[in-house]
Amino acid sequence: ATPRPGLTVRTLTTPTPAPVSTPAPRFVPIQILVYYDGNNDYQPGAGEGVVGISAQAHEIATNQLLAQGFTDERGSVEFTVSSTGPVRVSVPFFGFSQLVSSEGASIYLRIPPQPHTAGSP
């Protein structure tokens, strides 16, 4: 077909979208300490660590499990996870959940002493 006078034909091109930059993963250090505060001083002390408490870290964006572990004889569990965004740390036994930024966190979970009731052996 012959173009008519005064008519210009141009091929339309689809612009290439700019690449979306994905944030680089960061290493997020997380330390959790679970202790039974037997002397009620609000500080973890020798022999107050609680053993065998499960802790987990999930990436917020994908809910992917990044790490899990159990507290040792000191009541401590530590992990460093690689994540591109915030991390949710949970301790299911206590119903505890906290968001942790890329700087990491030290989380202390205190179990207060229970008062003795009259008539208990």
Short mmCIF file of C-alpha atoms in Angstrom, two decimals:
data_model
loop_
_atom_site.label_atom_id
_atom_site.label_comp_id
_atom_site.label_asym_id
_atom_site.label_seq_id
_atom_site.Cartn_x
_atom_site.Cartn_y
_atom_site.Cartn_z
CA ALA A 1 0.00 0.00 0.00
CA THR A 2 1.26 3.38 -0.93
CA PRO A 3 1.12 6.01 1.77
CA ARG A 4 -1.17 8.91 1.02
CA PRO A 5 0.37 12.36 0.79
CA GLY A 6 0.57 14.02 4.22
CA LEU A 7 0.29 10.73 6.12
CA THR A 8 3.29 9.65 8.17
CA VAL A 9 3.61 6.10 9.41
CA ARG A 10 5.73 5.42 12.51
CA THR A 11 6.25 2.14 14.29
CA LEU A 12 5.22 2.36 17.92
CA THR A 13 7.65 0.91 20.41
CA THR A 14 6.87 -0.30 23.88
CA PRO A 15 9.09 1.43 26.40
CA THR A 16 11.27 -0.88 28.43
CA PRO A 17 10.29 -0.62 32.09
CA ALA A 18 13.02 0.45 34.44
CA PRO A 19 14.23 -2.51 36.49
CA VAL A 20 12.84 -2.61 40.00
CA SER A 21 15.70 -2.73 42.41
CA THR A 22 15.40 -5.43 45.01
CA PRO A 23 16.91 -4.48 48.35
CA ALA A 24 20.03 -6.44 49.17
CA PRO A 25 19.56 -9.01 51.93
CA ARG A 26 20.94 -8.04 55.30
CA PHE A 27 22.11 -10.21 58.14
CA VAL A 28 19.85 -9.67 61.13
CA PRO A 29 21.21 -10.87 64.51
CA ILE A 30 18.56 -12.01 66.98
CA GLN A 31 19.14 -13.08 70.58
CA ILE A 32 16.34 -14.33 72.82
CA LEU A 33 16.67 -15.00 76.54
CA VAL A 34 13.88 -16.67 78.53
CA TYR A 35 14.28 -16.66 82.30
CA TYR A 36 12.30 -17.45 85.45
CA ASP A 37 12.95 -14.50 87.76
CA GLY A 38 12.97 -16.53 90.98
CA ASN A 39 14.43 -13.72 93.10
CA ASN A 40 12.13 -11.08 91.51
CA ASP A 41 14.99 -8.69 90.72
CA TYR A 42 13.92 -8.16 87.08
CA GLN A 43 17.35 -9.34 85.89
CA PRO A 44 18.35 -12.72 84.45
CA GLY A 45 20.61 -14.46 86.93
CA ALA A 46 22.58 -17.69 87.25
CA GLY A 47 20.31 -20.71 87.18
CA GLU A 48 17.25 -18.75 86.02
CA GLY A 49 17.39 -19.72 82.32
CA VAL A 50 14.48 -21.79 80.99
CA VAL A 51 15.53 -24.71 78.77
CA GLY A 52 13.72 -26.00 75.69
CA ILE A 53 11.54 -23.03 74.69
CA SER A 54 10.99 -22.83 70.91
CA ALA A 55 11.66 -19.58 69.03
CA GLN A 56 11.21 -18.79 65.34
CA ALA A 57 12.02 -16.03 62.86
CA HIS A 58 9.91 -15.42 59.74
CA GLU A 59 10.38 -12.96 56.89
CA ILE A 60 7.41 -10.56 56.97
CA ALA A 61 6.95 -10.21 53.20
CA THR A 62 6.79 -13.94 52.44
CA ASN A 63 6.10 -15.51 55.87
CA GLN A 64 9.04 -17.80 55.08
CA LEU A 65 10.60 -19.51 58.09
CA LEU A 66 14.16 -18.18 58.28
CA ALA A 67 15.33 -19.84 61.50
CA GLN A 68 14.13 -21.73 64.53
CA GLY A 69 15.73 -23.05 67.66
CA PHE A 70 15.30 -23.95 71.32
CA THR A 71 16.67 -22.22 74.39
CA ASP A 72 19.74 -23.80 75.96
CA GLU A 73 20.56 -24.29 79.66
CA ARG A 74 21.09 -20.52 80.03
CA GLY A 75 17.63 -19.85 78.51
CA SER A 76 19.28 -18.41 75.40
CA VAL A 77 18.78 -19.00 71.69
CA GLU A 78 20.53 -16.95 69.02
CA PHE A 79 20.38 -16.85 65.27
CA THR A 80 21.39 -14.54 62.45
CA VAL A 81 19.02 -14.52 59.50
CA SER A 82 19.34 -13.11 56.00
CA SER A 83 16.36 -10.94 55.08
CA THR A 84 15.53 -8.07 52.72
CA GLY A 85 13.03 -6.56 55.16
CA PRO A 86 11.65 -6.79 58.67
CA VAL A 87 11.58 -10.12 60.49
CA ARG A 88 8.88 -11.40 62.84
CA VAL A 89 10.28 -13.21 65.87
CA SER A 90 7.90 -15.43 67.79
CA VAL A 91 7.97 -17.58 70.91
CA PRO A 92 4.79 -19.65 70.48
CA PHE A 93 4.71 -21.03 74.05
CA PHE A 94 4.13 -17.50 75.39
CA GLY A 95 2.09 -16.22 72.42
CA PHE A 96 4.89 -13.68 71.94
CA SER A 97 5.53 -12.02 68.57
CA GLN A 98 7.67 -8.98 67.75
CA LEU A 99 8.86 -7.25 64.59
CA VAL A 100 12.61 -6.86 64.32
CA SER A 101 14.28 -4.36 61.99
CA SER A 102 17.47 -4.96 60.04
CA GLU A 103 19.56 -3.85 63.05
CA GLY A 104 18.54 -6.98 64.96
CA ALA A 105 17.35 -7.34 68.53
CA SER A 106 17.99 -8.76 71.97
CA ILE A 107 14.71 -9.95 73.45
CA TYR A 108 14.33 -10.82 77.14
CA LEU A 109 11.26 -12.76 78.23
CA ARG A 110 10.82 -12.71 82.01
CA ILE A 111 8.66 -15.23 83.84
CA PRO A 112 7.75 -13.65 87.19
CA PRO A 113 7.73 -15.72 90.38
CA GLN A 114 4.30 -16.95 91.43
CA PRO A 115 3.00 -15.97 94.84
CA HIS A 116 2.35 -18.78 97.28
CA THR A 117 -1.25 -19.13 98.30
CA ALA A 118 -2.32 -20.05 101.82
CA GLY A 119 -2.98 -23.74 102.27
CA SER A 120 -0.59 -24.84 99.56
CA PRO A 121 1.99 -27.41 100.61
#
